[in-house]
Short mmCIF file of C-alpha atoms in Angstrom, two decimals:
data_model
loop_
_atom_site.label_atom_id
_atom_site.label_comp_id
_atom_site.label_asym_id
_atom_site.label_seq_id
_atom_site.Cartn_x
_atom_site.Cartn_y
_atom_site.Cartn_z
CA MET A 716 9.95 -20.75 -40.77
CA ALA A 717 11.57 -19.89 -37.28
CA ASP A 718 15.31 -20.70 -38.33
CA GLU A 719 14.88 -18.71 -41.47
CA LEU A 720 14.50 -15.23 -38.69
CA LEU A 721 16.74 -16.65 -35.64
CA SER A 722 19.51 -17.59 -39.59
CA PRO A 723 23.00 -15.01 -38.72
CA GLU A 724 23.48 -14.73 -42.42
CA ARG A 725 19.72 -12.11 -42.45
CA SER A 726 21.87 -10.30 -39.45
CA ARG A 727 24.99 -9.80 -41.89
CA GLU A 728 23.87 -8.51 -44.65
CA LYS A 729 23.76 -4.85 -45.58
CA PRO A 730 20.28 -2.73 -44.29
CA GLN A 731 18.72 -0.65 -46.55
CA GLY A 732 16.91 2.75 -46.41
CA GLY A 733 19.23 3.04 -43.40
CA PRO A 734 19.94 6.37 -42.24
CA PRO A 735 22.71 8.33 -43.55
CA GLY A 736 23.61 10.09 -40.25
CA ALA A 737 23.13 9.50 -36.34
CA ALA A 738 20.21 7.86 -35.92
CA GLN A 739 16.75 9.03 -34.00
CA PRO A 740 14.86 6.83 -32.29
CA PHE A 741 12.49 9.44 -29.90
CA SER A 742 12.07 11.54 -33.77
CA HIS A 743 8.87 9.31 -33.36
CA LEU A 744 7.36 10.49 -30.25
CA GLY A 745 6.63 14.01 -31.71
CA VAL A 746 4.68 13.43 -35.19
CA PRO A 747 1.37 13.46 -35.74
CA HIS A 748 0.85 9.80 -35.78
CA ALA A 749 3.15 8.72 -33.07
CA GLY A 750 0.52 6.17 -31.56
CA GLN A 751 0.64 4.17 -34.38
CA TYR A 752 4.44 4.18 -34.47
CA ARG A 753 4.55 2.73 -30.58
CA ARG A 754 2.35 0.43 -31.52
CA LEU A 755 4.84 -0.74 -34.63
CA LEU A 756 7.28 -0.41 -31.59
CA ARG A 757 5.77 -2.29 -28.83
CA ILE A 758 5.44 -5.17 -31.22
CA PHE A 759 8.77 -5.13 -32.22
CA ALA A 760 9.96 -4.88 -28.64
CA ARG A 761 7.73 -8.44 -27.70
CA ALA A 762 8.65 -10.35 -30.31
CA ARG A 763 11.74 -9.84 -29.26
CA GLU A 764 11.17 -10.64 -25.39
CA ARG A 765 9.81 -14.19 -27.31
CA PHE A 766 13.60 -14.52 -29.19
CA ILE A 767 11.90 -13.62 -32.84
CA VAL A 768 14.58 -11.19 -34.58
CA HIS A 769 12.92 -10.53 -37.72
CA LEU A 770 9.68 -9.51 -38.34
CA ARG A 771 7.55 -9.41 -41.62
CA PRO A 772 5.16 -7.00 -42.86
CA GLU A 773 2.50 -9.17 -42.19
CA ASP A 774 3.82 -10.82 -39.70
CA VAL A 775 3.49 -7.47 -37.35
CA ALA A 776 -0.26 -6.97 -39.06
CA ALA A 777 -0.86 -10.35 -38.05
CA GLU A 778 -0.41 -8.25 -34.40
CA LEU A 779 -2.21 -5.33 -35.55
CA ARG A 780 -5.86 -8.10 -36.33
CA ALA A 781 -4.97 -5.66 -39.80
CA GLU A 782 -4.18 -5.92 -43.87
CA ALA A 783 -1.03 -5.70 -44.61
CA ASP A 784 -1.32 -2.90 -47.00
CA ASP A 785 1.27 0.35 -48.72
CA GLN A 786 0.75 2.37 -45.81
CA LEU A 787 1.75 -0.45 -42.99
CA THR A 788 4.94 -1.17 -44.96
CA GLU A 789 5.91 3.43 -45.09
CA ALA A 790 4.77 3.64 -41.66
CA LEU A 791 8.16 0.26 -41.08
CA ASP A 792 10.66 2.06 -43.87
CA GLN A 793 9.90 5.43 -41.49
CA LEU A 794 10.97 4.23 -38.92
CA VAL A 795 13.19 2.26 -40.70
CA ARG A 796 14.79 5.46 -41.82
CA TRP A 797 14.46 7.10 -37.52
CA GLY A 798 17.37 4.25 -36.53
CA ASN A 799 14.56 2.56 -34.64
CA LEU A 800 14.61 -0.52 -37.01
CA ARG A 801 17.22 -2.07 -39.97
CA ALA A 802 15.35 -3.59 -43.86
CA ASP A 803 16.87 -6.73 -44.72
CA VAL A 804 16.19 -8.16 -48.24
CA ASP A 805 13.69 -10.92 -47.83
CA THR A 806 14.51 -13.51 -50.46
CA SER A 807 13.88 -16.40 -48.68
CA ARG A 808 9.87 -16.90 -50.46
CA VAL A 809 11.12 -15.94 -53.89
CA THR A 810 9.55 -17.78 -57.05
CA THR A 811 9.66 -16.25 -60.12
CA VAL A 812 11.43 -13.27 -61.80
CA GLU A 813 8.49 -11.04 -60.22
CA ASP A 814 8.73 -11.74 -57.07
CA PHE A 815 12.58 -11.04 -57.04
CA HIS A 816 12.02 -7.37 -58.37
CA ARG A 817 8.92 -6.49 -55.93
CA LYS A 818 10.53 -5.56 -52.80
CA ARG A 819 10.60 -7.69 -49.67
CA SER A 820 11.72 -6.70 -46.88
CA LEU A 821 12.76 -8.13 -43.49
CA TYR A 822 12.76 -5.84 -40.52
CA GLN A 823 14.25 -5.61 -37.06
CA LEU A 824 15.22 -3.38 -34.12
CA THR A 825 18.44 -2.09 -34.17
CA ALA A 826 20.72 -1.56 -30.88
CA GLU A 827 19.29 2.73 -31.22
CA GLY A 828 15.87 0.98 -31.39
CA GLN A 829 16.32 -1.65 -28.82
CA ALA A 830 17.69 1.30 -26.28
CA ALA A 831 14.87 3.83 -26.86
CA GLU A 832 12.22 1.06 -25.93
CA GLN A 833 13.91 0.96 -22.90
CA ALA A 834 14.30 3.80 -22.11
CA ILE A 835 10.66 4.88 -22.59
CA ALA A 836 9.63 2.22 -20.58
CA PHE A 837 11.60 2.80 -17.40
CA TYR A 838 10.48 6.13 -18.12
CA GLU A 839 6.85 5.34 -18.13
CA GLU A 840 7.14 2.75 -15.49
CA ALA A 841 8.85 5.80 -13.08
CA ILE A 842 5.69 8.04 -13.77
CA GLY A 843 3.10 5.35 -13.16
CA ARG A 844 4.84 4.33 -9.16
CA ARG A 845 2.88 4.78 -6.88
CA GLY A 846 5.33 3.35 -3.86
CA GLN A 847 4.34 1.17 -1.18
CA LEU A 848 5.83 0.45 1.94
CA GLN A 849 7.59 -3.45 2.14
CA SER A 850 7.23 -5.44 4.18
CA VAL A 851 8.18 -7.85 2.99
CA ALA A 852 11.10 -6.22 1.76
CA LEU A 853 12.26 -5.51 5.10
CA ALA A 854 11.81 -9.42 5.87
CA ASP A 855 13.76 -11.15 2.97
CA ILE A 856 16.37 -8.78 3.69
CA ALA A 857 16.96 -9.52 7.39
CA ASP A 858 16.81 -13.23 5.04
CA ARG A 859 19.61 -13.29 2.94
CA LEU A 860 21.79 -10.83 5.88
CA ARG A 861 21.73 -14.57 8.56
CA ALA A 862 22.52 -16.63 5.29
CA LEU A 863 25.61 -14.50 4.89
CA LEU A 864 26.42 -14.34 7.86
CA THR A 865 26.50 -18.78 7.86
CA LEU A 866 28.90 -17.87 4.67
CA ALA A 867 30.85 -16.06 6.59
CA ALA A 868 31.55 -18.38 9.21
CA GLU A 869 32.42 -21.12 7.03
CA SER A 870 36.29 -21.11 5.91
CA ASP A 871 35.66 -20.93 2.22
CA PRO A 872 32.35 -19.81 1.15
CA ASP A 873 30.50 -20.86 -2.26
CA PRO A 874 31.42 -17.93 -4.22
CA ALA A 875 28.06 -18.59 -6.06
CA LYS A 876 25.98 -18.65 -2.88
CA VAL A 877 27.34 -15.18 -1.67
CA HIS A 878 27.44 -13.31 -5.35
CA LEU A 879 23.98 -14.11 -5.41
CA LEU A 880 22.65 -13.21 -1.44
CA LEU A 881 24.56 -9.69 -2.62
CA LEU A 882 23.05 -9.77 -5.83
CA SER A 883 19.64 -10.23 -3.80
CA VAL A 884 20.45 -8.26 -0.96
CA ALA A 885 20.77 -5.12 -3.10
CA GLU A 886 17.86 -5.56 -5.28
CA ARG A 887 15.51 -5.64 -2.42
CA PHE A 888 17.75 -2.99 -1.18
CA SER A 889 17.07 -0.69 -3.82
CA SER A 890 13.43 -2.00 -4.15
CA LEU A 891 12.60 -1.04 -0.42
CA ALA A 892 13.98 2.59 -0.89
CA ASP A 893 12.66 3.86 -4.10
CA ASN A 894 9.62 2.31 -3.85
CA ALA A 895 9.25 3.86 -0.07
CA GLN A 896 10.39 7.99 -1.20
CA ALA A 897 7.29 7.63 -3.66
CA PHE A 898 4.92 6.28 -1.78
CA MET A 899 5.74 9.44 0.26
CA SER A 900 6.01 11.40 -2.07
CA ALA A 901 2.38 9.75 -2.86
CA LEU A 902 1.49 9.88 0.19
CA ARG A 903 1.85 13.86 0.86
CA ARG A 904 0.28 14.76 -2.92
CA ALA A 905 -2.64 12.69 -1.24
CA ILE A 906 -3.03 14.46 1.84
CA ASP A 907 -3.01 18.72 -0.01
CA PHE A 908 -5.69 16.91 -1.86
CA SER A 909 -4.54 17.39 -5.27
CA ASP A 910 -6.13 14.57 -7.23
CA GLY A 911 -9.72 16.49 -5.29
CA ASP A 912 -11.60 13.20 -4.70
CA VAL A 913 -11.83 14.55 -1.20
CA ALA A 914 -14.74 11.64 -1.01
CA GLY A 915 -12.06 9.14 -2.20
CA PHE A 916 -9.52 10.39 0.81
CA ILE A 917 -11.72 10.07 4.08
CA ALA A 918 -13.30 6.22 2.88
CA TYR A 919 -10.05 4.33 2.43
CA LYS A 920 -7.56 6.92 5.04
CA GLU A 921 -8.41 4.43 8.05
CA ARG A 922 -7.15 1.54 5.93
CA LEU A 923 -4.18 3.56 4.73
CA ILE A 924 -3.29 4.58 8.54
CA ASP A 925 -3.57 0.85 9.25
CA TYR A 926 -1.47 -0.04 6.75
CA ILE A 927 1.54 2.80 7.56
CA ASN A 928 0.95 1.81 11.53
CA ARG A 929 1.59 -2.06 10.49
CA PHE A 930 4.80 -1.01 8.55
CA ILE A 931 6.19 0.66 11.41
CA ALA A 932 6.05 -1.72 13.67
CA ASP A 933 6.96 -3.86 10.76
CA LEU A 934 10.44 -1.44 10.26
CA ALA A 935 11.40 -1.17 13.43
CA ASN A 936 10.98 -5.19 14.43
CA SER A 937 12.95 -5.83 11.16
CA GLY A 938 15.04 -2.89 10.54
CA ALA A 939 15.80 -4.06 14.58
CA ARG A 940 17.43 -7.20 13.26
CA ILE A 941 18.69 -6.29 9.95
CA THR A 942 20.87 -3.78 12.21
CA VAL A 943 21.99 -6.63 14.64
CA LEU A 944 23.09 -8.68 11.37
CA LEU A 945 24.73 -5.94 9.90
CA THR A 946 27.38 -5.31 12.81
CA GLU A 947 27.61 -8.52 13.45
CA LEU A 948 28.94 -9.44 10.27
CA GLU A 949 31.03 -6.13 10.01
CA ALA A 950 32.53 -8.47 13.27
CA ALA A 951 32.49 -11.17 11.27
CA GLY A 952 34.65 -9.33 7.80
CA HIS A 953 31.79 -8.61 5.67
CA GLU A 954 35.06 -7.52 3.09
CA ARG A 955 35.90 -10.67 3.06
CA LEU A 956 32.33 -11.70 0.99
CA LEU A 957 32.00 -8.71 -1.04
CA ALA A 958 35.84 -9.33 -2.27
CA VAL A 959 34.39 -13.13 -3.33
CA ALA A 960 31.25 -10.90 -5.03
CA ALA A 961 33.90 -8.72 -6.82
CA ARG A 962 36.82 -12.02 -7.91
CA ARG A 963 32.91 -13.27 -9.47
CA GLU A 964 31.55 -10.34 -10.69
CA ALA A 965 35.17 -9.83 -12.41
CA ALA A 966 34.92 -12.97 -13.84
CA ASP A 967 32.80 -11.81 -16.83
CA ALA A 968 34.52 -8.58 -17.93
CA VAL A 969 35.70 -8.23 -21.04
CA LEU A 970 39.80 -7.58 -20.91
CA GLU A 971 41.80 -5.22 -22.77
CA GLY A 972 44.98 -4.01 -22.29
CA ALA A 973 48.11 -5.89 -23.49
CA ASP A 974 48.82 -7.08 -20.36
CA ALA A 975 45.36 -10.00 -19.31
CA ALA A 976 45.91 -9.81 -14.99
CA ALA A 977 46.16 -6.11 -14.71
CA SER A 978 42.72 -5.02 -16.37
CA LEU A 979 41.90 -8.85 -14.23
CA ALA A 980 42.75 -6.67 -11.16
CA ARG A 981 41.24 -3.44 -12.39
CA ALA A 982 37.43 -4.63 -12.94
CA GLU A 983 37.84 -6.49 -9.33
CA GLU A 984 38.98 -3.60 -7.44
CA GLN A 985 36.11 -1.51 -9.85
CA ALA A 986 33.76 -4.00 -8.93
CA LEU A 987 34.73 -4.35 -5.03
CA ASP A 988 33.87 -0.82 -4.31
CA GLY A 989 30.95 -0.71 -5.63
CA TRP A 990 29.99 -3.69 -3.26
CA ARG A 991 31.94 -1.44 -0.72
CA ASN A 992 29.26 2.04 -2.08
CA ARG A 993 26.22 -0.61 -1.65
CA TRP A 994 27.33 -2.37 1.42
CA ARG A 995 28.03 1.98 2.70
CA GLY A 996 24.09 2.89 1.97
CA LEU A 997 22.73 -0.32 3.38
CA ASP A 998 24.26 0.51 6.58
CA ASP A 999 23.13 4.01 6.92
CA TRP A 1000 19.60 3.27 5.73
CA PHE A 1001 19.09 0.89 9.05
CA THR A 1002 22.02 1.80 11.23
CA SER A 1003 21.92 5.34 13.37
CA ARG A 1004 25.84 6.90 13.93
CA ASN A 1005 24.83 9.13 16.16
CA ALA A 1006 21.57 11.79 17.25
CA GLY A 1007 23.53 14.09 14.16
CA HIS A 1008 23.51 11.36 11.57
CA PRO A 1009 20.04 9.63 12.23
CA SER A 1010 19.57 6.29 9.87
CA GLN A 1011 17.02 6.62 6.74
CA ALA A 1012 15.57 3.81 8.37
CA ARG A 1013 14.97 6.28 11.61
CA LEU A 1014 14.65 9.35 9.30
CA LEU A 1015 11.46 7.15 7.21
CA ARG A 1016 9.47 6.47 10.74
CA GLN A 1017 9.55 9.67 11.83
CA ALA A 1018 8.29 11.06 8.21
CA ALA A 1019 5.44 7.60 8.79
CA VAL A 1020 4.22 8.58 12.22
CA THR A 1021 4.13 12.63 10.43
CA ALA A 1022 2.18 11.27 8.03
CA ILE A 1023 -0.54 9.71 9.84
CA LYS A 1024 -0.78 12.96 12.36
CA GLN A 1025 -0.99 14.65 9.42
CA LEU A 1026 -3.91 12.67 8.14
CA ILE A 1027 -5.76 12.63 11.28
CA ASP A 1028 -5.60 17.55 11.24
CA ALA A 1029 -6.36 16.85 7.45
CA VAL A 1030 -9.91 14.67 7.79
CA GLY A 1031 -10.11 16.27 11.32
CA LEU A 1032 -10.37 19.92 8.74
CA LEU A 1033 -12.99 17.82 6.05
CA ASN A 1034 -15.10 17.56 8.84
CA ASP A 1035 -15.20 20.34 9.60
CA ARG A 1036 -15.92 22.40 5.97
CA ARG A 1037 -18.71 19.55 5.53
CA SER A 1038 -20.26 19.74 8.75
CA GLY A 1039 -20.95 24.01 8.49
CA ARG A 1040 -19.06 24.85 11.20
CA SER A 1041 -17.23 28.22 10.50
CA ASP A 1042 -13.58 28.46 9.59
CA ARG A 1043 -10.50 31.28 7.80
CA SER A 1044 -11.37 30.53 4.46
CA ALA A 1045 -15.36 30.54 4.62
CA ASP A 1046 -15.00 33.76 7.12
CA PHE A 1047 -12.76 35.85 4.56
CA ALA A 1048 -14.86 33.96 1.68
CA ALA A 1049 -17.83 35.74 3.52
CA LEU A 1050 -16.36 38.79 4.62
CA ALA A 1051 -15.43 39.51 -0.04
CA ARG A 1052 -19.54 39.07 -0.34
CA TRP A 1053 -19.39 41.61 1.49
CA PHE A 1054 -17.19 43.83 1.07
CA ALA A 1055 -18.63 43.28 -3.04
CA GLU A 1056 -22.39 44.37 -1.23
CA ALA A 1057 -20.78 47.49 -0.08
CA PRO A 1058 -23.48 50.13 -1.49
CA ASP A 1059 -20.04 53.27 -1.63
CA ASP A 1060 -17.20 53.69 -1.07
CA ALA A 1061 -17.13 55.08 2.10
CA ALA A 1062 -19.63 50.98 3.39
CA ALA A 1063 -16.45 49.81 2.28
CA HIS A 1064 -13.54 51.76 4.30
CA ARG A 1065 -16.15 51.21 7.29
CA LEU A 1066 -16.15 47.64 6.82
CA TRP A 1067 -12.31 47.68 5.71
CA ARG A 1068 -12.22 49.14 9.48
CA ALA A 1069 -14.16 47.43 11.18
CA ALA A 1070 -12.39 43.85 9.93
CA PHE A 1071 -9.10 44.65 10.16
CA GLY A 1072 -8.20 48.02 12.53
CA LEU A 1073 -6.34 49.72 10.09
CA SER A 1074 -5.81 53.59 9.83
CA PRO A 1075 -3.26 55.53 7.92
CA ALA A 1076 -0.16 56.10 9.99
CA ARG A 1077 3.80 56.93 9.94
CA HIS A 1078 5.80 54.35 11.32
CA LEU A 1079 8.62 56.86 13.52
CA SER A 1080 12.11 55.63 15.19
CA VAL A 1081 11.65 56.52 18.46
CA THR A 1082 14.28 56.50 21.72
CA GLY A 1083 14.28 53.52 23.88
CA ASP A 1084 12.73 56.52 26.52
CA THR A 1085 10.17 57.71 25.00
CA ALA A 1086 8.98 54.14 24.06
CA ASP A 1087 9.33 53.15 28.58
CA GLU A 1088 7.36 56.27 29.22
CA TRP A 1089 4.55 55.51 26.81
CA GLU A 1090 4.19 52.07 27.61
CA ASN A 1091 1.81 52.79 31.11
CA VAL A 1092 -0.09 55.90 29.46
CA PRO A 1093 -3.39 56.04 29.11
CA ALA A 1094 -5.33 55.28 25.28
CA GLY A 1095 -7.79 58.41 26.11
CA THR A 1096 -4.64 60.74 27.41
CA PRO A 1097 -4.67 63.68 24.87
CA TRP A 1098 -1.78 64.93 23.10
CA GLY A 1099 -1.19 67.98 25.02
CA GLU A 1100 -1.03 65.75 28.57
CA ALA A 1101 1.04 62.88 27.16
CA PRO A 1102 4.86 62.75 27.10
CA PRO A 1103 7.18 64.34 24.59
CA ILE A 1104 7.93 62.02 21.60
CA ARG A 1105 11.64 61.98 20.92
CA ILE A 1106 12.35 60.73 18.17
CA SER A 1107 15.95 60.28 16.68
CA PRO A 1108 17.68 62.18 14.76
CA GLN A 1109 19.08 59.06 12.40
CA LEU A 1110 16.43 59.71 10.42
CA ARG A 1111 16.94 63.69 10.06
CA ARG A 1112 20.30 63.87 9.88
CA THR A 1113 21.32 60.32 6.63
CA GLY A 1114 17.72 60.13 5.29
CA SER A 1115 18.15 56.37 6.27
CA TYR A 1116 16.61 54.50 9.32
CA GLU A 1117 19.39 51.81 8.00
CA ARG A 1118 23.24 52.49 10.16
CA ARG A 1119 26.12 53.31 7.34
CA GLY A 1120 29.60 51.85 8.08
CA LYS A 1121 30.56 48.46 7.47
CA PRO A 1122 28.49 45.94 7.59
CA ASN A 1123 28.09 43.98 11.58
CA GLN A 1124 30.93 40.62 11.19
CA VAL A 1125 28.88 37.39 11.12
CA THR A 1126 29.04 36.11 14.50
CA ASP A 1127 30.36 31.90 14.95
CA ARG A 1128 28.18 30.39 16.44
CA SER A 1129 29.36 26.63 16.08
CA ALA A 1130 30.38 26.55 19.49
CA ALA A 1131 26.43 26.91 19.90
CA ARG A 1132 25.62 23.67 17.44
CA GLU A 1133 28.51 22.08 19.72
CA LEU A 1134 26.70 22.94 23.02
CA LEU A 1135 23.38 21.85 21.23
CA ARG A 1136 24.75 18.26 19.98
CA ARG A 1137 26.05 17.59 22.63
CA GLN A 1138 23.20 18.03 24.74
CA ALA A 1139 20.89 16.45 22.29
CA GLU A 1140 22.84 13.27 22.69
CA GLN A 1141 23.06 13.62 26.38
CA GLU A 1142 19.01 13.46 25.67
CA ALA A 1143 19.25 10.61 23.47
CA ALA A 1144 21.93 9.17 26.39
CA GLN A 1145 19.36 9.05 29.06
CA THR A 1146 16.35 8.34 27.03
CA ALA A 1147 18.42 5.15 25.68
CA GLU A 1148 19.14 4.25 29.40
CA ALA A 1149 15.69 4.99 30.88
CA ARG A 1150 14.40 2.92 27.69
CA ARG A 1151 17.04 -0.02 29.67
CA ARG A 1152 15.27 0.83 32.90
CA LEU A 1153 12.00 0.11 32.44
CA ARG A 1154 13.33 -3.36 29.23
CA THR A 1155 12.00 -6.15 31.05
CA SER A 1156 13.46 -9.59 31.05
CA GLY A 1157 10.17 -11.02 30.64
CA PRO A 1158 6.47 -10.36 31.60
CA THR A 1159 6.11 -8.52 35.09
CA LEU A 1160 3.86 -7.60 38.02
CA LEU A 1161 3.29 -3.84 37.83
CA SER A 1162 4.71 -3.94 41.87
CA ASP A 1163 7.83 -5.41 40.95
CA VAL A 1164 8.71 -1.70 38.95
CA ASP A 1165 11.82 -0.50 40.49
CA VAL A 1166 11.84 2.87 41.56
CA LEU A 1167 11.53 5.15 39.18
CA ASP A 1168 13.84 8.72 37.90
CA PRO A 1169 11.57 11.65 36.86
CA ARG A 1170 12.83 10.26 33.35
CA ALA A 1171 12.67 7.12 33.24
CA PHE A 1172 9.04 7.64 35.20
CA ARG A 1173 8.04 10.61 32.75
CA LEU A 1174 8.62 7.80 29.76
CA PHE A 1175 7.34 4.69 32.26
CA LEU A 1176 3.70 7.00 32.15
CA SER A 1177 3.74 7.85 28.43
CA LEU A 1178 4.17 3.69 27.51
CA LEU A 1179 0.77 2.64 29.58
CA GLY A 1180 -0.64 5.62 28.11
CA ASP A 1181 -0.52 4.14 25.09
CA ALA A 1182 -1.24 0.92 26.15
CA LEU A 1183 -4.54 2.06 27.39
CA ALA A 1184 -5.25 3.69 24.47
CA THR A 1185 -5.57 0.93 22.56
CA ARG A 1186 -7.66 -1.28 25.02
CA ALA A 1187 -11.03 -1.25 23.73
CA PRO A 1188 -13.36 -1.25 26.91
CA GLY A 1189 -13.73 -5.02 27.88
CA ASP A 1190 -10.60 -6.53 26.69
CA THR A 1191 -8.16 -7.65 29.82
CA GLU A 1192 -4.75 -7.36 27.48
CA VAL A 1193 -3.43 -5.15 25.13
CA LYS A 1194 -0.14 -4.92 22.65
CA THR A 1195 1.19 -2.39 22.09
CA VAL A 1196 3.89 -0.13 19.20
CA THR A 1197 4.85 2.38 20.78
CA SER A 1198 4.32 6.13 18.02
CA ASP A 1199 8.60 6.75 17.87
CA GLY A 1200 8.95 2.73 17.41
CA SER A 1201 11.43 2.30 19.92
CA LEU A 1202 9.31 0.19 22.33
CA GLU A 1203 6.79 -3.27 22.32
CA VAL A 1204 4.61 -3.33 25.34
CA ARG A 1205 2.20 -5.69 26.61
CA LEU A 1206 -0.16 -4.98 29.29
CA CYS A 1207 -2.46 -7.30 31.28
CA LEU A 1208 -4.83 -6.52 33.71
CA VAL A 1209 -4.58 -9.54 36.61
CA ALA A 1210 -7.83 -10.67 37.62
CA GLU A 1211 -8.62 -9.87 41.33
CA GLY A 1212 -4.56 -8.70 41.52
CA GLY A 1213 -5.46 -5.42 43.76
CA THR A 1214 -3.78 -2.72 43.36
CA ALA A 1215 0.39 -2.29 42.99
CA VAL A 1216 1.97 0.82 43.93
CA ILE A 1217 5.52 2.23 42.02
CA LYS A 1218 7.59 4.02 44.06
CA THR A 1219 8.99 7.36 41.80
CA GLU A 1220 11.64 10.15 43.57
CA ASP A 1221 8.49 12.31 42.95
CA GLY A 1222 6.35 10.71 44.74
CA VAL A 1223 3.85 7.28 44.53
CA LEU A 1224 1.97 5.58 41.74
CA THR A 1225 -1.01 3.67 42.57
CA GLY A 1226 -3.30 1.54 40.38
CA PRO A 1227 -4.80 -2.29 39.68
CA GLU A 1228 -2.52 -5.28 39.43
CA HIS A 1229 -1.27 -4.88 35.60
CA VAL A 1230 1.41 -7.95 34.34
CA ILE A 1231 3.81 -5.74 31.64
CA GLU A 1232 6.35 -6.83 29.20
CA ILE A 1233 8.23 -3.53 27.52
CA THR A 1234 11.04 -4.64 24.98
CA ASP A 1235 13.23 -2.33 23.09
CA LEU A 1236 13.13 -2.68 19.05
CA VAL A 1237 16.09 -0.63 19.14
CA PRO A 1238 19.32 -2.16 19.36
#
């Protein structure tokens, strides 16, 4: 039976009942019995995955655990008319003249039907994806790049190994970027309580925050390693590896035109351009060019840190509401009830004035001298004793406050933006220098820290605060990563170590002696 289903002679027979015009493989989605048609097409798609090309109605009925009746045959024929299926005459089981005249068909997916199934499957997968922050993908990318660096050192690298490693890097990177984007979108919806499951949100927020914190640390560590590997690969000649992969990829291209060599060169150039574009995307995702063009990994880290803060704020707001504390929404709801319970319009007007302190008034355009004279006039001054109000005559003369004529020219702020950019780069350089000053070559006593300038001292205090804030009572050692994921701090209390003295330009800081180790995670 399997030989008959896979017979090439069967596939070349002229189909019966095919669509007279263009195929409409998505038509079944908008009809009343769309669910039935989807079940039938999924059976054919799963059979194709098992390398079964043709199915008889009784085969489909067996998958549905139903009887093969005329209604099933009619549904299959309708899919043939839409172009999802192809019907071939089934003559394999004809034993009598009656069997020959009885219509029997073998059904299989058409090219249009197969493409429609793939499109629907991709759509359902994209809609159902919740996304995740893939720390494992970061480690996989770093491992593949390290293997590529080893191949780059060879004079004649194996094309198959280079191509497979680059394909693996591209696949893992694409999955990482897509899932991170989906996760952050789902996280924003969770913060906005779009699902309305407030109790569930509060219950899992601790696990969510811990999950994001772990990913931030992994992104800082693995991202720094990936950036270093990308830099080393570019120095070792990554273009040569991309060319090797493009040459191997172009070998399977269908040559067009009379000149096969020119066609092969075009295919190789197209493949190389595609690999260059993928490499540029990978490099831009992990490597920051300057302060104005941070990497996507840095932006994702910042977004994750911001999401943690928003989660904490949202949980605090929910706890306030659940504990009955007053907030703005509750105040406005109470005020609305007071308006609804007002006995008459006069009482509502009095409530309005008491609540908002607004009264009907005409807003006048007065001169600058009048505004200066009225700045210190007591509120109870009679009108007769108050300074005169000099109203601008422009409204009386023209009927409008606006000045007529040619509009003002758009101010050129390119110089100001350039100044801000230089200031940002200067501050980034100063912060990087402060990180370099604080970075230790290994465990160091606090008392051995050199004299610190004000910027380095402020960063040092921030690091100490982050480390001490995570230390539980009774612990003598703590290890943490800063909120921006740029530095790792390990702090260990020295038993009977006395007092540490740290000199700064602003004074002297004293405290219990500790061993500190600061590691810069950003290259």
